[in-house]
Short mmCIF file of C-alpha atoms in Angstrom, two decimals:
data_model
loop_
_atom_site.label_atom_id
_atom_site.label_comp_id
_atom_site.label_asym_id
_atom_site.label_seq_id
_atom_site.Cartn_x
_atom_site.Cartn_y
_atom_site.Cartn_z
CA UNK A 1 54.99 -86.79 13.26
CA UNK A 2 53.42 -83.24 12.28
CA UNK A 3 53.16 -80.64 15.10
CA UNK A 4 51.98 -77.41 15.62
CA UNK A 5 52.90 -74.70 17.86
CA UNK A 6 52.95 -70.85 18.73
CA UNK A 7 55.79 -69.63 20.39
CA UNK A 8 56.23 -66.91 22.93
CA UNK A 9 59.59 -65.60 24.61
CA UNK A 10 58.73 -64.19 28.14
CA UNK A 11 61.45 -61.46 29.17
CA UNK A 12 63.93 -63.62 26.50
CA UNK A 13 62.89 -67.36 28.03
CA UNK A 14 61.35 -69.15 25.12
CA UNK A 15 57.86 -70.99 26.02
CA UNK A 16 56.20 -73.63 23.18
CA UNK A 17 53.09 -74.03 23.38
CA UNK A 18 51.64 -76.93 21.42
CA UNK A 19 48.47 -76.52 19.47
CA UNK A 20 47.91 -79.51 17.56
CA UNK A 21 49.62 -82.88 16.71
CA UNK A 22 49.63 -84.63 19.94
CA UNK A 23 48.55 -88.37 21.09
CA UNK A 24 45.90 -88.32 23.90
CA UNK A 25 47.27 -87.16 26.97
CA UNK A 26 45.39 -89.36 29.36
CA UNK A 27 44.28 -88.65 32.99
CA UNK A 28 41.74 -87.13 35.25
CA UNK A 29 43.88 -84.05 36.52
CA UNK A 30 47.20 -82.01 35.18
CA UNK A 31 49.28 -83.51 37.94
CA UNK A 32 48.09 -87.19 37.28
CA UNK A 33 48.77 -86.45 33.33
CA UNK A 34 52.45 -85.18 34.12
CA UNK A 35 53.29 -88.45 35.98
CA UNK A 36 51.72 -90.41 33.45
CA UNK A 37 53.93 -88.71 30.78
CA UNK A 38 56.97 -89.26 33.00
CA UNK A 39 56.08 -92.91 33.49
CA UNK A 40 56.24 -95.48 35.73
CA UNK A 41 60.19 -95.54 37.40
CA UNK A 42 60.76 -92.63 35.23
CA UNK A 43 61.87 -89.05 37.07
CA UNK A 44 61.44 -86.03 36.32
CA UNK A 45 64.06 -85.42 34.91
CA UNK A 46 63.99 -88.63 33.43
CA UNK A 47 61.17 -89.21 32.16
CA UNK A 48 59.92 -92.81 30.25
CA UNK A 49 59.90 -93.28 26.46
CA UNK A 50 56.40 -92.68 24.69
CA UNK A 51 54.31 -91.17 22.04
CA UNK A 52 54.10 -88.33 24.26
CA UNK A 53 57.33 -87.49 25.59
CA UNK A 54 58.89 -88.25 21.64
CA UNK A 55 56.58 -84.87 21.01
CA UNK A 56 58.89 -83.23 24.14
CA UNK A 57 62.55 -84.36 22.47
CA UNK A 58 61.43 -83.44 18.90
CA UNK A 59 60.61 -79.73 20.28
CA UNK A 60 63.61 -79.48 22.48
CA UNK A 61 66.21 -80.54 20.65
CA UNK A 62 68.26 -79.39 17.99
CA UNK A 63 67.56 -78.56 14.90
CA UNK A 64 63.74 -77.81 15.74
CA UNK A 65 65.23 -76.30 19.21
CA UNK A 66 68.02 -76.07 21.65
CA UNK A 67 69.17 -76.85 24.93
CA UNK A 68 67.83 -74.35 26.84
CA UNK A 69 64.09 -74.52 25.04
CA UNK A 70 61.07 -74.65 27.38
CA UNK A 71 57.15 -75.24 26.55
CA UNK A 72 54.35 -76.94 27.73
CA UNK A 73 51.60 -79.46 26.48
CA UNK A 74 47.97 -77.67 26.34
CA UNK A 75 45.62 -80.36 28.53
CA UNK A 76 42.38 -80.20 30.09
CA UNK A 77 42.11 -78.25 32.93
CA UNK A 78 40.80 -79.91 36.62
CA UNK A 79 37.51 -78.33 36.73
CA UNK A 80 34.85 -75.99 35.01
CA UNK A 81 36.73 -73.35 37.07
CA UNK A 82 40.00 -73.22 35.40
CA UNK A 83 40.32 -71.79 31.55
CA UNK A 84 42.50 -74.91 30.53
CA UNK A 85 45.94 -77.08 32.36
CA UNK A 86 48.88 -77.39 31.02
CA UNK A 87 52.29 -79.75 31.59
CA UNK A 88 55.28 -77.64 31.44
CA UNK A 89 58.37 -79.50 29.88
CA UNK A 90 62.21 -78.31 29.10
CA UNK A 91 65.16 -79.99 27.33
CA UNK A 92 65.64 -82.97 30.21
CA UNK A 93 61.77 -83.64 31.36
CA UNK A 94 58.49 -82.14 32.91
CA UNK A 95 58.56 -79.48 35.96
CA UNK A 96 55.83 -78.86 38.43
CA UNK A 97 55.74 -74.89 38.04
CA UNK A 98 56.56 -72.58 35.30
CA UNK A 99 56.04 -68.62 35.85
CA UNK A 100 57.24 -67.34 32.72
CA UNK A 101 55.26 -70.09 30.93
CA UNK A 102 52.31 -69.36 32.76
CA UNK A 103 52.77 -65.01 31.46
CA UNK A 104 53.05 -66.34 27.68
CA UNK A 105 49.90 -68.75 28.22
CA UNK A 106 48.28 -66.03 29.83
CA UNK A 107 48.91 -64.00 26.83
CA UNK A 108 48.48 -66.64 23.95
CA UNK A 109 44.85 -67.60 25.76
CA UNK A 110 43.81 -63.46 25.43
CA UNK A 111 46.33 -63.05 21.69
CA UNK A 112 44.22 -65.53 20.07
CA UNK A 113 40.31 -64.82 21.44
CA UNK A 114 40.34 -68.17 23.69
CA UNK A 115 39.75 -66.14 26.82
CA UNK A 116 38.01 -62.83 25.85
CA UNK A 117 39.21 -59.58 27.05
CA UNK A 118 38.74 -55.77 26.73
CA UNK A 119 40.74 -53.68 24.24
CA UNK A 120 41.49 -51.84 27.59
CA UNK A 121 41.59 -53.04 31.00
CA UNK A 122 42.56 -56.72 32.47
CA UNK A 123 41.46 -60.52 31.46
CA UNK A 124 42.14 -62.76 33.86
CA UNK A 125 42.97 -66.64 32.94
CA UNK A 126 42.92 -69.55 35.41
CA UNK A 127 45.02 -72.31 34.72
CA UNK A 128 45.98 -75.43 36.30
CA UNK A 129 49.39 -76.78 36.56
CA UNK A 130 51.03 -80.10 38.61
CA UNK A 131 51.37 -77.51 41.86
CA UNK A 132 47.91 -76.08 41.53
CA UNK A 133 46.25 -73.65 40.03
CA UNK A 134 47.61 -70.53 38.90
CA UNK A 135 46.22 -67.38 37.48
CA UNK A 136 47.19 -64.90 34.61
CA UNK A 137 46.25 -61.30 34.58
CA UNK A 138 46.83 -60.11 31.27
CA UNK A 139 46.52 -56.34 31.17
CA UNK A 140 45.26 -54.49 27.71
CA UNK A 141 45.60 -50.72 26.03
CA UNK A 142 44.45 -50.18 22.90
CA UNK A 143 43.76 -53.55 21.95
CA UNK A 144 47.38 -55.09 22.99
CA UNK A 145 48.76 -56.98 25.44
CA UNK A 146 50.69 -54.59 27.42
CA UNK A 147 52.11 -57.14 30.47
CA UNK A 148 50.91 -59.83 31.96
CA UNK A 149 50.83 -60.87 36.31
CA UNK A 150 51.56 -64.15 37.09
CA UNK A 151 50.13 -65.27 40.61
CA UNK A 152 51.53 -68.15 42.31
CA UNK A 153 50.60 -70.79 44.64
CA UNK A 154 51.44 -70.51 47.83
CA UNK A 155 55.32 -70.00 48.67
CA UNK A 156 57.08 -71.67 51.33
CA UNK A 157 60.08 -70.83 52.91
CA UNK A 158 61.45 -74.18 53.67
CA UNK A 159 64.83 -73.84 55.06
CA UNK A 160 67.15 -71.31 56.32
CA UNK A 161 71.48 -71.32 55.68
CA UNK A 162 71.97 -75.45 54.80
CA UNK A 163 75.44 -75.61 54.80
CA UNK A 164 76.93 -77.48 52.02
CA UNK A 165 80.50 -78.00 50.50
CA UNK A 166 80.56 -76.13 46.96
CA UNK A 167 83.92 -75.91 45.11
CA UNK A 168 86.04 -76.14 47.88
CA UNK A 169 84.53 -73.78 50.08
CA UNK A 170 81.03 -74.23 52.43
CA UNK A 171 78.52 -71.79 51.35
CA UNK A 172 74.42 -71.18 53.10
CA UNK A 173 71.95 -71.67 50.95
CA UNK A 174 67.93 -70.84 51.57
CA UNK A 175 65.20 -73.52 50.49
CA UNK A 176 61.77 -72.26 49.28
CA UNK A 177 58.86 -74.29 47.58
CA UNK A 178 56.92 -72.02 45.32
CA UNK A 179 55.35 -74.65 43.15
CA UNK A 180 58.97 -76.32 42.38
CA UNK A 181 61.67 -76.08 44.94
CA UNK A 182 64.36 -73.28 44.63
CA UNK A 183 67.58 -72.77 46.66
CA UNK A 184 68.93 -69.62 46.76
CA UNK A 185 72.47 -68.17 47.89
CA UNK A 186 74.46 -65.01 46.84
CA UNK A 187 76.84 -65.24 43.76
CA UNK A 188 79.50 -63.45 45.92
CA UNK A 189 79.69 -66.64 48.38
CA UNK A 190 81.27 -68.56 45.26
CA UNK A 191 83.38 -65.41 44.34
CA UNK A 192 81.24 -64.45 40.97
CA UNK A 193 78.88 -62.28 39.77
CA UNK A 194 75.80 -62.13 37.65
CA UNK A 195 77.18 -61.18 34.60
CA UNK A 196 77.26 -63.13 30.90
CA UNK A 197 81.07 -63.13 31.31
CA UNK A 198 80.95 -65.46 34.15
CA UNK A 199 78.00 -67.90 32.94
CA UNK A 200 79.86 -71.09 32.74
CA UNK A 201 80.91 -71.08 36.00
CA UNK A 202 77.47 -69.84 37.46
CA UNK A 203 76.42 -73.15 35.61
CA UNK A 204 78.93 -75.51 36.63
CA UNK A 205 78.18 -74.17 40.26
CA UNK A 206 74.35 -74.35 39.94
CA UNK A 207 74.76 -77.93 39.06
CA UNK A 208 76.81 -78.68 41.70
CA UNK A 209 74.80 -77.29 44.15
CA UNK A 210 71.57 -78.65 43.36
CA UNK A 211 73.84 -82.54 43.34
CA UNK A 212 74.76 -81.58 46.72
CA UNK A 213 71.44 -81.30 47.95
CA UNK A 214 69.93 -84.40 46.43
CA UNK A 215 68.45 -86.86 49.55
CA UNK A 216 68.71 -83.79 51.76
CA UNK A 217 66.80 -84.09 54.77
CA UNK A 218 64.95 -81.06 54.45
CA UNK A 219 63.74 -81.89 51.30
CA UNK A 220 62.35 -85.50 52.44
CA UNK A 221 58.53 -84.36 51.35
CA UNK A 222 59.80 -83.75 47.61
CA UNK A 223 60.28 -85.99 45.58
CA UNK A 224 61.44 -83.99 42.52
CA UNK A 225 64.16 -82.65 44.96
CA UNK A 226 65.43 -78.83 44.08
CA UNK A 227 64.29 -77.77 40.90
CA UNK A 228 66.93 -74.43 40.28
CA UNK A 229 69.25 -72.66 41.98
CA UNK A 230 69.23 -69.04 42.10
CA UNK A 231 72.19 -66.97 42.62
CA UNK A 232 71.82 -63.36 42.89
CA UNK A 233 73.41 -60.34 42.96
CA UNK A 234 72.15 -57.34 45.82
CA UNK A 235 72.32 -53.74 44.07
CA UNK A 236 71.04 -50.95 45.62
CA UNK A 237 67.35 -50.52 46.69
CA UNK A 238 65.31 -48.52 44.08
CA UNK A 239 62.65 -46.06 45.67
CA UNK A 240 60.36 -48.67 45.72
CA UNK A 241 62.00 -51.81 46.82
CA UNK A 242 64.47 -54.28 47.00
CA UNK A 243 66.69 -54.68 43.83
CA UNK A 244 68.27 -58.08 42.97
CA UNK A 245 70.40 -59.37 39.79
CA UNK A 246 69.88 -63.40 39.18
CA UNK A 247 70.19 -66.46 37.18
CA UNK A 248 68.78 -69.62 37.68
CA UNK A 249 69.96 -73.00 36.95
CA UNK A 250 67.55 -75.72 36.82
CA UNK A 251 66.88 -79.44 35.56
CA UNK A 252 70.29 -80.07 34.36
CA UNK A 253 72.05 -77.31 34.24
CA UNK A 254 69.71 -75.16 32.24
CA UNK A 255 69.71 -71.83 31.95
CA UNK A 256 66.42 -69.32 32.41
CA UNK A 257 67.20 -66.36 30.24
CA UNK A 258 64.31 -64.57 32.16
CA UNK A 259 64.55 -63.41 35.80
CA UNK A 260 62.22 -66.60 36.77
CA UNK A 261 58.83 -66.44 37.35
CA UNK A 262 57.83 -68.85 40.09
CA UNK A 263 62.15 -68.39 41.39
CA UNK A 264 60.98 -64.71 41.50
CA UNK A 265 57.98 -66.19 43.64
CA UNK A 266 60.77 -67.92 45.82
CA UNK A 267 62.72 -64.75 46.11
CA UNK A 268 59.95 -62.40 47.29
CA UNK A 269 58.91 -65.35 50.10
CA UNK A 270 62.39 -65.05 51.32
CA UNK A 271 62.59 -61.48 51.66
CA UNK A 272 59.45 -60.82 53.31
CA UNK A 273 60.05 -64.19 55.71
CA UNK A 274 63.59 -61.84 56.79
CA UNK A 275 62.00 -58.77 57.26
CA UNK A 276 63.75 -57.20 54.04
CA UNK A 277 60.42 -57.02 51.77
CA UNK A 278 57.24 -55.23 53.08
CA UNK A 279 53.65 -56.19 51.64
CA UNK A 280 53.82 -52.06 50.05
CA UNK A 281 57.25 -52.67 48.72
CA UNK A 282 58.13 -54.20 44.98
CA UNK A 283 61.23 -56.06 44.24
CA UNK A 284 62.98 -55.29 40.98
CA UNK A 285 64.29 -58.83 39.80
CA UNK A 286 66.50 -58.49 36.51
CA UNK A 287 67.42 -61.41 34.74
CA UNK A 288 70.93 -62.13 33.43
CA UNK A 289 70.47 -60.58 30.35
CA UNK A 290 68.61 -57.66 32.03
CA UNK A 291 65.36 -58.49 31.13
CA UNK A 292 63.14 -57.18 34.35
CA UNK A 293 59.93 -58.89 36.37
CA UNK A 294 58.32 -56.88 39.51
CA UNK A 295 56.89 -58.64 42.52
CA UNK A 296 55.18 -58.30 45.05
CA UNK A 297 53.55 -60.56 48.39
CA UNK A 298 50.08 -59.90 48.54
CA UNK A 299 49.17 -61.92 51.56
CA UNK A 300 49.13 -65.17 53.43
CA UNK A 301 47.12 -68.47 51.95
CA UNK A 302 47.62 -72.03 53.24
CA UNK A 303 50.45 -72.05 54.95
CA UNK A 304 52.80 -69.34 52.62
CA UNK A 305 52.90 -66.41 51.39
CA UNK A 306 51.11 -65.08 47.68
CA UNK A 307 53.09 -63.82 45.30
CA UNK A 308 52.91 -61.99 42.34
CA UNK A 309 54.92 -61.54 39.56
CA UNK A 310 54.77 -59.14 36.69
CA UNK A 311 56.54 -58.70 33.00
CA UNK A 312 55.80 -58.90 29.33
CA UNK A 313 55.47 -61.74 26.78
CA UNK A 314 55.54 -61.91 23.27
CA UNK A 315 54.30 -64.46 20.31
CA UNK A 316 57.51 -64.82 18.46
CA UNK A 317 56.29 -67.11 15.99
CA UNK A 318 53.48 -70.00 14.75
CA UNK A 319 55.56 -73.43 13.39
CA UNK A 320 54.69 -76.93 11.69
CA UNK A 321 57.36 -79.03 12.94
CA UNK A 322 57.58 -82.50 11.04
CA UNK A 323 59.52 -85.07 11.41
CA UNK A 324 60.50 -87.27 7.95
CA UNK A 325 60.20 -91.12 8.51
CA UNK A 326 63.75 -90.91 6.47
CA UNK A 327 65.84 -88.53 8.51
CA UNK A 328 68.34 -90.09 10.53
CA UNK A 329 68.33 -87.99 13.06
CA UNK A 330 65.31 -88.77 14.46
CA UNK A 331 64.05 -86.62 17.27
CA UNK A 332 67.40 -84.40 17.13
CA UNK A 333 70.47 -84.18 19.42
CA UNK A 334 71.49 -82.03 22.66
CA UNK A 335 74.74 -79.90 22.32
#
C-alpha cells in the first residue's frame, strides 16, 4: 500500500486529505459511496473490512497517526455544480458532516490552483458531503489564504431538555441535526469545566451521554444516532455576541481539538431557536485549547436555520505513507 496525502490542521483539528493511492471508490453520489465504504451490516462507527476502509485504519492509527486523527477520501462530486465530494472519516469510521474538514478542503482546493482564486478577495468552493452540499469561502490578501467560511446545511433544532441519567445525577440535554446530530448541555450540570485539566472526565461523560441516548425516541429518523456531544462553558457576552467555551466528544470518545465546525453550526441553531442569538449578532466559539471560530445564522432554508462558520486552516504537511508487506504491524494500533 503507497498513499499520498496533504495535511491541514483547522484551529488545531488535524484533517487528511488523500491525494493518491486509493482503490476505486464506487457509487453514483457521496452519500451512496460512504455506505458502500461502511458496508453492508456495517455502522458507522463500524464500518466493514475492505480495500477502502484498510486506507482509513492505516491513516488513523498509530504510528502513521493517532487516535484523535480525522480526514477524508477526495471522490467525485454529485453534479457539474459542485467543485468535488468528499467522505469524511476519523479513528472509529465515516461521519456524515465535517466543518473543520470542509475549511481545510476549502483551503487545499484554492492552496494548490484546483479552484482558482484572486490574490485578493474570496473563492468560493462547492462541495458535496453525505448531508449535502456544503460550501467554502476561502478569503485571500496578498496572495494567502487568510480564513476560510464554512456554510452548512440546514440546522435543525431537534429537541429541547431530554432528561437523561448521567453519573448519578439527571442532566437536560438539547438535540440539533446540522448535518450529523449534536447534543448539547452545559459542563456545569456535570460539575466541570472546559478546561485541559478536566479532559478525562469531559470524555468519560461525553461517552456516556451519547450511550444514553442510543434508540432514543427522538432520534428515531437517524440512524447514525448522536454524532458528539458538546459541553460548553457560558462567559460573558463580547460586544458583538454570545461567547461560549466547548469541547466535543464524538464517535467514540474522540476528541475535536477545534471549537467544531458543523457543532458550532448546532450551537448557533440553538441560540437563535431561544431567542439568545440575533441574525446581526456573532457568537465567539473557542475550542478547548482556545483556538476560536465565529458564527453567524444567516437565514432560514428547508426547514432550519443557515449557518456559518468562520476560522483559519493551515497545510501542515504533504506525506507518502507505505505500508511494508513485512511489518507486523500491519495497519497500526489504537492507544
Amino acid at each position: 500500500m503507497n498513499i499520498t496525502t496533504t495535511d491541514y490542521h483547522t484551529a488545531g483539528e488535524p484533517f487528511r486529505i488523500v491525494t493518491g493511492g486509493l482503490p476505486p471508490v464506487p457509487g453514483d453520489s457521496v452519500a451512496e459511496r460512504r455506505a458502500i465504504v461502511i458496508g453492508s451490516g456495517g455502522e458507522a462507527t463500524a464500518p466493514r473490512r475492505s480495500a477502502l476502509d484498510d486506507a482509513r485504519r492505516l491513516l488513523t492509527r498509530e504510528p502513521r497517526g493517532h487516535a484523535g486523527m480525522y480526514g477524508g477520501f477526495v471522490v467525485p462530486a454529485d453534479d457539474s455544480e459542485a467543485h468535488f465530494g468528499v467522505l469524511f472519516w476519523h479513528k472509529d469510521g465515516y461521519s456524515t458532516a465535517c466543518g473543520h474538514g470542509t475549511m481545510a478542503l476549502g483551503a487545499w482546493a484554492v492552496d494548490t490552483g484546483r479552484v482558482p482564486a484572486p490574490d485578493d478577495g474570496t473563492a468560493l468552493v462547492r462541495i458535496d458531503v453525505p448531508s449535502g452540499r456544503v460550501s467554502a469561502t476561502v478569503h485571500r490578501r496578498e496572495g494567502r489564504t487568510t480564513a476560510v467560511t464554512f456554510r452548512n446545511v440546514p440546522t435543525r433544532v431537534l429537541a429541547r431538555k431530554v432528561e437523561l441519567a448521567v453519573s448519578g445525577t439527571t442532566v437536560a440535554v438539547d438535540l440539533a441535526d446540522s448535518g450529523a446530530v449534536y447534543a448539547s448541555l452545559p459542563a456545569a450540570a456535570l460539575g466541570l469545566s472546559v478546561v485541559p485539566d478536566q479532559l478525562p472526565a469531559l470524555t468519560a461523560a461525553g461517552r456516556e451521554i451519547r450511550a444514553a441516548l442510543e434508540g432514543h425516541p427522538v432520534l428515531a429518523e437517524h440512524r447514525d444516532g448522536v454524532y458528539g456531544v458538546i459541553l460548553y462553558d457560558e462567559l460573558p457576552d463580547t460586544p458583538s455576541g454570545p461567547y461560549q467555551r466547548n469541547v466535543t466528544v464524538f464517535a467514540d470518545g474522540q476528541i475535536d481539538r477545534s471549537p467544531c465546525g458543523s457543532g458550532t453550526s448546532a450551537r448557533l441553531a440553538l441560540l437563535a431557536d431561544e431567542g439568545a442569538l440575533w441574525p446581526e449578532q456573532i457568537l465567539r466559539h473557542d475550542s478547548i485549547i482556545g483556538t476560536v471560530f465565529t458564527g453567524r445564522v444567516r437565514g432560514q432554508e428547508a426547514g432550519g436555520v443557515v449557518t456559518e462558520v468562520t476560522g483559519t486552516a493551515h497545510r501542515t504537511g504533504e506525506h507518502q505513507f507505505v505500508l511494508d508487506a513485512d511489518d507486523s504491524l500491519g495497519a497500526g494500533f489504537l492507544l
